[in-house]
Short mmCIF file of C-alpha atoms in Angstrom, two decimals:
data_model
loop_
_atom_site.label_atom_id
_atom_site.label_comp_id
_atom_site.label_asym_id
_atom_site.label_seq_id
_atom_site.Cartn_x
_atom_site.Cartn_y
_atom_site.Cartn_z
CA UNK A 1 -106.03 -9.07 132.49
CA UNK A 2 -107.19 -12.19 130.34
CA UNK A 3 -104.58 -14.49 129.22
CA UNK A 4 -104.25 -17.57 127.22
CA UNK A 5 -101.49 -20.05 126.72
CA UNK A 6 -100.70 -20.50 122.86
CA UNK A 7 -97.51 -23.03 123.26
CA UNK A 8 -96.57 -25.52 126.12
CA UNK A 9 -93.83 -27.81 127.07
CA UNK A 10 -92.93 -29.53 130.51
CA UNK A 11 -91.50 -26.78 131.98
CA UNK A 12 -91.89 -23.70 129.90
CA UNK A 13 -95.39 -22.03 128.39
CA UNK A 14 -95.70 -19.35 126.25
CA UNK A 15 -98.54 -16.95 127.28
CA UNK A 16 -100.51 -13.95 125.11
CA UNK A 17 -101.90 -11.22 127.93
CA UNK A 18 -103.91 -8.96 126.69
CA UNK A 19 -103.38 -4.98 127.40
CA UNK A 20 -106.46 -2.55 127.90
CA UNK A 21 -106.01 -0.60 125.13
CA UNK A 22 -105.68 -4.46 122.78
CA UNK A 23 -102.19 -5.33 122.65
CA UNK A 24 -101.22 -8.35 122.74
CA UNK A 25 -98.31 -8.79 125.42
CA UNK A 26 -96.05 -11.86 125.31
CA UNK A 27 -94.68 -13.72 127.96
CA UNK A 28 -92.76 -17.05 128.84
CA UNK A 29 -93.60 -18.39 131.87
CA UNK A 30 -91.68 -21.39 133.91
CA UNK A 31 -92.56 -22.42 137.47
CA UNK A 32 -90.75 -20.86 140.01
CA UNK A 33 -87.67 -21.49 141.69
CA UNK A 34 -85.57 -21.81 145.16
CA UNK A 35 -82.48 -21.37 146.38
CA UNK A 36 -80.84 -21.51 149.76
CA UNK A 37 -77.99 -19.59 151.56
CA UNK A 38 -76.28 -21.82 154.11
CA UNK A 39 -74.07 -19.51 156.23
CA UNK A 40 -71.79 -20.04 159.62
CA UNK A 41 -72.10 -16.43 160.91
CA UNK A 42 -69.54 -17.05 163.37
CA UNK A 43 -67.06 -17.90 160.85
CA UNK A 44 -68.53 -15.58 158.02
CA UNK A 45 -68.32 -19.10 155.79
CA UNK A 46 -71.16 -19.41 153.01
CA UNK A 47 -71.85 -22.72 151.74
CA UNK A 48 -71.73 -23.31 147.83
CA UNK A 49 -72.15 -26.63 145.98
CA UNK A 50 -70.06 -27.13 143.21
CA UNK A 51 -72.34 -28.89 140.24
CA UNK A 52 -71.88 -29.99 136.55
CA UNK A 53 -74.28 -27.84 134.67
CA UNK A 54 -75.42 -29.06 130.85
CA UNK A 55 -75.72 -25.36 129.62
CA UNK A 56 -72.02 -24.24 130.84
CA UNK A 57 -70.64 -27.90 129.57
CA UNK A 58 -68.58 -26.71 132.90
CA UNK A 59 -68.77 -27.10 136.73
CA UNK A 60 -70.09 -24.21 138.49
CA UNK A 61 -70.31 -22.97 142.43
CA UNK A 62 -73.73 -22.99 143.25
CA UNK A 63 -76.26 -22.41 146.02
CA UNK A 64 -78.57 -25.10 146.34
CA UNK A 65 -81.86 -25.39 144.71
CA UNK A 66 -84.43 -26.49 142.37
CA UNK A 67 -87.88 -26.19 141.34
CA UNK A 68 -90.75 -25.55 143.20
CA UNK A 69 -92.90 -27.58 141.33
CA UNK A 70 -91.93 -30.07 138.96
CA UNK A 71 -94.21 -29.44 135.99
CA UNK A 72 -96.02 -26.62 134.61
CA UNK A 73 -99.18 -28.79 135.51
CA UNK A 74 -98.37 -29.10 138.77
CA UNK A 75 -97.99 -25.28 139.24
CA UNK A 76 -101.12 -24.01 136.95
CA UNK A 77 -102.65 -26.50 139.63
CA UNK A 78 -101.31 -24.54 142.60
CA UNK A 79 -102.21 -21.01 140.73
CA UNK A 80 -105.89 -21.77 140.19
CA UNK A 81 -106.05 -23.15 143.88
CA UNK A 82 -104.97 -19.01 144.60
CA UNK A 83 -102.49 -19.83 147.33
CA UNK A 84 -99.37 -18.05 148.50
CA UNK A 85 -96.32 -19.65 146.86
CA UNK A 86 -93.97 -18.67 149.68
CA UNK A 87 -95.33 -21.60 151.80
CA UNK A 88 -94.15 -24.45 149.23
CA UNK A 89 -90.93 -22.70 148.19
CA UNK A 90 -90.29 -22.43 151.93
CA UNK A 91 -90.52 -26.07 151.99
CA UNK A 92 -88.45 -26.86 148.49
CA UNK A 93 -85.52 -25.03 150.10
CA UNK A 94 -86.00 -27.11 153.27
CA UNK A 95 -86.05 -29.85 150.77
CA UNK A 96 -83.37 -29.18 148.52
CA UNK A 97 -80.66 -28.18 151.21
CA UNK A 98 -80.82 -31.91 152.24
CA UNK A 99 -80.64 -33.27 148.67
CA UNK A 100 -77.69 -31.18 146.96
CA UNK A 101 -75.86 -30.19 150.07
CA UNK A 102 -76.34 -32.78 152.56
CA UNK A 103 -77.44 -29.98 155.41
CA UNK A 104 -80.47 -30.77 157.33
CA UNK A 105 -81.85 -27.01 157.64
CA UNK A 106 -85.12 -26.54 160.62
CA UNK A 107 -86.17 -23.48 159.49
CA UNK A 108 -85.83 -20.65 156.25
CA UNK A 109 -86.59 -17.34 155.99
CA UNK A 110 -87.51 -15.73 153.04
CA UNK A 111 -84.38 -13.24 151.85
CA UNK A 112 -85.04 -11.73 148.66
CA UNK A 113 -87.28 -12.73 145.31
CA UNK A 114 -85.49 -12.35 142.06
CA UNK A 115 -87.78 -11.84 139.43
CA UNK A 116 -86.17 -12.06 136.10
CA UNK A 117 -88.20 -9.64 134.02
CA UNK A 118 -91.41 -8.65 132.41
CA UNK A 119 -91.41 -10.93 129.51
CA UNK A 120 -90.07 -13.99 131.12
CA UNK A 121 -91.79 -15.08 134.33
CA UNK A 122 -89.59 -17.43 136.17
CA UNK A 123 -89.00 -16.28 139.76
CA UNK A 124 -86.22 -17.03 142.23
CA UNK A 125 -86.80 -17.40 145.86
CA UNK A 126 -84.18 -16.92 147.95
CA UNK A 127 -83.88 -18.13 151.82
CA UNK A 128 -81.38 -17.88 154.22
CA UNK A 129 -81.16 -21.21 156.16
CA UNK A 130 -81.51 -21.34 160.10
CA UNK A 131 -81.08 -24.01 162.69
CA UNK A 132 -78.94 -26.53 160.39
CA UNK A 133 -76.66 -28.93 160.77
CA UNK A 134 -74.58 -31.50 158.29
CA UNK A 135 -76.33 -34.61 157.89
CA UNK A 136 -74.89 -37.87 158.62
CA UNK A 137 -76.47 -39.07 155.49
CA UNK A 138 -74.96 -36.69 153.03
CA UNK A 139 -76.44 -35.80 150.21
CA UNK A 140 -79.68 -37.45 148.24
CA UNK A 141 -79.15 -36.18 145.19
CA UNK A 142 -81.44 -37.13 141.88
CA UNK A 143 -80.35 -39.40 139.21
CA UNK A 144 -78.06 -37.58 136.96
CA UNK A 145 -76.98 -34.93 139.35
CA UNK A 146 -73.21 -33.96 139.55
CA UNK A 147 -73.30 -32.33 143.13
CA UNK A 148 -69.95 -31.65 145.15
CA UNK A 149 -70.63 -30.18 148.48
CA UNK A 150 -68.70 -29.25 151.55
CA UNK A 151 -67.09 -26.33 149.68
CA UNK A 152 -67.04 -23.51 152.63
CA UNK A 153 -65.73 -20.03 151.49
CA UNK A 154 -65.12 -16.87 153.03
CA UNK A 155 -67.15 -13.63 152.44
CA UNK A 156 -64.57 -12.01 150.82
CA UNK A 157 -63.87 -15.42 149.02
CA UNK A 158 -67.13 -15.77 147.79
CA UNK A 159 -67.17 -11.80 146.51
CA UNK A 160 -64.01 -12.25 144.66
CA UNK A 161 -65.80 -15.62 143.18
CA UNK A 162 -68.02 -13.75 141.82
CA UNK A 163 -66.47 -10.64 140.29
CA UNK A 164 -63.92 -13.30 138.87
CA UNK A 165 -67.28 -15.29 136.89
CA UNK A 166 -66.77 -18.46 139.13
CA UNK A 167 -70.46 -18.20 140.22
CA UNK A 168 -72.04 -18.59 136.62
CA UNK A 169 -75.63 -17.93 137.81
CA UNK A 170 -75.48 -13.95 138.01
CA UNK A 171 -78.78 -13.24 139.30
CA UNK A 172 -78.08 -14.67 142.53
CA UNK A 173 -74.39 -13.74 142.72
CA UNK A 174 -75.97 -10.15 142.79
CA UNK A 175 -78.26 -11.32 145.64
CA UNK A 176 -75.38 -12.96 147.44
CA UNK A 177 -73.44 -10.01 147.06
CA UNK A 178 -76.08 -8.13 148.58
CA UNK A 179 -76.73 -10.80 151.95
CA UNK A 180 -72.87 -10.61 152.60
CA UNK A 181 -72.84 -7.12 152.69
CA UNK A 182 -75.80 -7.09 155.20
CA UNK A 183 -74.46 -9.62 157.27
CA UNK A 184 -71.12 -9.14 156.96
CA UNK A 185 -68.93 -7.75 160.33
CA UNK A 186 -66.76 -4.70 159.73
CA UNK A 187 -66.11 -2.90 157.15
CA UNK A 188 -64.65 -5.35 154.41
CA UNK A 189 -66.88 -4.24 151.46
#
């Protein structure tokens, strides 16, 4: 399917595929996404950052995460090289855990992709963290970045969270809802 790109900023482009039969199909696209589920499985505890977010003029519980890449430049760069994304994202999350939640995660594992919808491209990976620990360091967070971390809820805590709109960013309280329910012991839900 050919494509071109008829309108560009930093992070958003606005792309004309066209169909077999001639359409002309229209699509936003922005670079990709992580974010990262810290969990102690022992004590059914999930780790959320609490953040200031622009859009909400609010603060907001959070998983942590970011971009993938930081411009559309960079990731039309990483597209025409035809490589798997999961191997950067992989490493984002590593990344990202240390910046806006001060938790030194080894490993991630690829939980679910949340892909928002067929006329705006902008994908969500989600990991589940694995061999971490808090940092001595804290947090690195960029400049401008209103990060609280250290905010440990319950399973049940973080489901009522959500049904009560305290986790603004409903895409992944959907996918949260759906990793407590697979990890969670006994037969709370």
């Amino acid at each position: 399917m050919s494509e071109s790109i008829y309108a560009k900023g930093r992070l958003f482009e606005l792309v004309h595929r066209e169909q077999p039969d001639g359409r002309i199909f229209e699509v936003a696209r922005r670079a990709p996404g992580v974010r990262v589920i810290i969990a102690d499985l022992q004590k059914q505890e999930l780790l959320l950052t609490r953040e200031f977010r622009r859009e909400l003029q609010d603060w907001d519980y959070r998983l942590p995460g970011g971009k993938v890449f930081d411009s559309l430049e960079e990731y039309r760069l990483f597209r025409e090289g035809g490589e798997d994304v999961i191997m950067p994202a992989k490493q984002k999350a590593i990344d990202e855990s240390i910046e806006e939640a001060g938790v030194e995660v080894k490993d991630v594992e690829l939980f679910k992709i949340s892909t928002l919808g067929a006329t705006m491209e902008w994908d969500l990976f989600v990991f589940e963290a694995h061999e971490w620990r808090i940092s001595e360091n804290g947090q690195r967070l960029e400049s401008g970045e209103q990060i609280e971390t250290n905010n440990w809820f319950s399973y049940e805590r973080v489901n009522e969270m959500i049904l009560n709109d305290e986790l603004k960013e409903e895409r992944i309280a959907l996918i949260l809802m759906q990793w407590i329910k697979k990890n969670q012991k006994g037969d709370k839900l």
